[in-house]
PDB file of C-alpha atoms in Angstrom:
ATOM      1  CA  UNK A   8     -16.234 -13.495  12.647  1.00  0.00           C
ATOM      2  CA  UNK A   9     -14.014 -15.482  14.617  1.00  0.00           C
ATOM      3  CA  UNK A  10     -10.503 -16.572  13.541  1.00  0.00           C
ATOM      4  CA  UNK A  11     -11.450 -19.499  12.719  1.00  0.00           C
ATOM      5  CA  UNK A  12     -14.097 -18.478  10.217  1.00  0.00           C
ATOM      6  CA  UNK A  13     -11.362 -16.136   8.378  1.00  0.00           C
ATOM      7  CA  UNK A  14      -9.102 -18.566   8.171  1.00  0.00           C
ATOM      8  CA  UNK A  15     -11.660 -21.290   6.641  1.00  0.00           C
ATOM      9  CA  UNK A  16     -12.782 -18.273   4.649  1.00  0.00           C
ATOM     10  CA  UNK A  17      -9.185 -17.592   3.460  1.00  0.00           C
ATOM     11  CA  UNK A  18      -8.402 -21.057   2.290  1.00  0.00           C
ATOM     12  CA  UNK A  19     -11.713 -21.496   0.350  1.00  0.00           C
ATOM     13  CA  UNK A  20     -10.958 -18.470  -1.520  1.00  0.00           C
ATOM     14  CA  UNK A  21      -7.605 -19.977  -2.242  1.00  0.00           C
ATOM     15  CA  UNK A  22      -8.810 -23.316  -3.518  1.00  0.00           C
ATOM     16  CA  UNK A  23     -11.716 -21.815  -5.551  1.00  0.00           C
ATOM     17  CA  UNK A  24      -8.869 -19.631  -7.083  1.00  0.00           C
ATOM     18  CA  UNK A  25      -6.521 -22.362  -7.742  1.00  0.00           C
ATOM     19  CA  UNK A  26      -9.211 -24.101  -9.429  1.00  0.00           C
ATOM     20  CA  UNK A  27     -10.155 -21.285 -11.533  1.00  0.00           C
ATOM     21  CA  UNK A  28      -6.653 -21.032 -12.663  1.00  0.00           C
ATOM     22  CA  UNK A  29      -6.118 -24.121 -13.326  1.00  0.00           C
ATOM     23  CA  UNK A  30      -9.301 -24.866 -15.490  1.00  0.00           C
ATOM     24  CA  UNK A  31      -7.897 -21.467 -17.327  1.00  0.00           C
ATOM     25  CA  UNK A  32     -10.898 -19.651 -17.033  1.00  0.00           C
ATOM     26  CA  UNK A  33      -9.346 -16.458 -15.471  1.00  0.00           C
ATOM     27  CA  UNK A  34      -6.243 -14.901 -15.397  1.00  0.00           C
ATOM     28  CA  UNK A  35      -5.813 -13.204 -11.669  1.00  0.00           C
ATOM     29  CA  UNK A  36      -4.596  -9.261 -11.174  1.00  0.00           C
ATOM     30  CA  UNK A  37      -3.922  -7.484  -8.283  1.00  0.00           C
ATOM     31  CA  UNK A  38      -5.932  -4.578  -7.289  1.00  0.00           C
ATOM     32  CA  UNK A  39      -5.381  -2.091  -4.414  1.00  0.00           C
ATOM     33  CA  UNK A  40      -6.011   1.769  -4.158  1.00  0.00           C
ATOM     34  CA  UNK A  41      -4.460   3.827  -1.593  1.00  0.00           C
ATOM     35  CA  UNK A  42      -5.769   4.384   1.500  1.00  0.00           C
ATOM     36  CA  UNK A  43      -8.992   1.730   0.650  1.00  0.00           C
ATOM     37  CA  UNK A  44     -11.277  -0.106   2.755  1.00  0.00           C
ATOM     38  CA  UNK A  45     -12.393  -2.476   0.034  1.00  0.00           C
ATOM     39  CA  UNK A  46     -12.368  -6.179  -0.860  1.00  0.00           C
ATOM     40  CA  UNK A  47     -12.953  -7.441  -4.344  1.00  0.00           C
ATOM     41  CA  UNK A  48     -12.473 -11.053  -4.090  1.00  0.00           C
ATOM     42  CA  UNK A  49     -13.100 -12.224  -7.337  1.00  0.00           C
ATOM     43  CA  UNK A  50     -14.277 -10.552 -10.944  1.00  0.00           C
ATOM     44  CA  UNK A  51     -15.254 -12.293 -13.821  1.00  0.00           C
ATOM     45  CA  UNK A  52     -15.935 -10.846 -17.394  1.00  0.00           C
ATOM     46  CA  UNK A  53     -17.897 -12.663 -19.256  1.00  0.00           C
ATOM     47  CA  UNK A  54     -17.606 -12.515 -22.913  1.00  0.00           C
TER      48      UNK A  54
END
């Protein structure tokens, strides 16, 4: 992926969060784990 790409990437994910929040449909958290190699971008519960 060029740097392009994960920067268009990186902004996308940003709007469709802002959006998200805004429409108050999630509330975001934080996730890490030491010493991970994962990406969670998004989860959703639906009720």
């Amino acid at each position: 992926m060029s740097e392009l790409d994960i920067k268009s990437c990186a902004l996308t994910e940003q709007y469709v969060l802002q959006q998200l929040i805004a429409s108050r449909e999630i509330t975001p958290y934080y996730w890490s784990a030491e010493k991970a190699s994962a990406k969670i971008d998004f989860i959703s519960k639906v009720k």
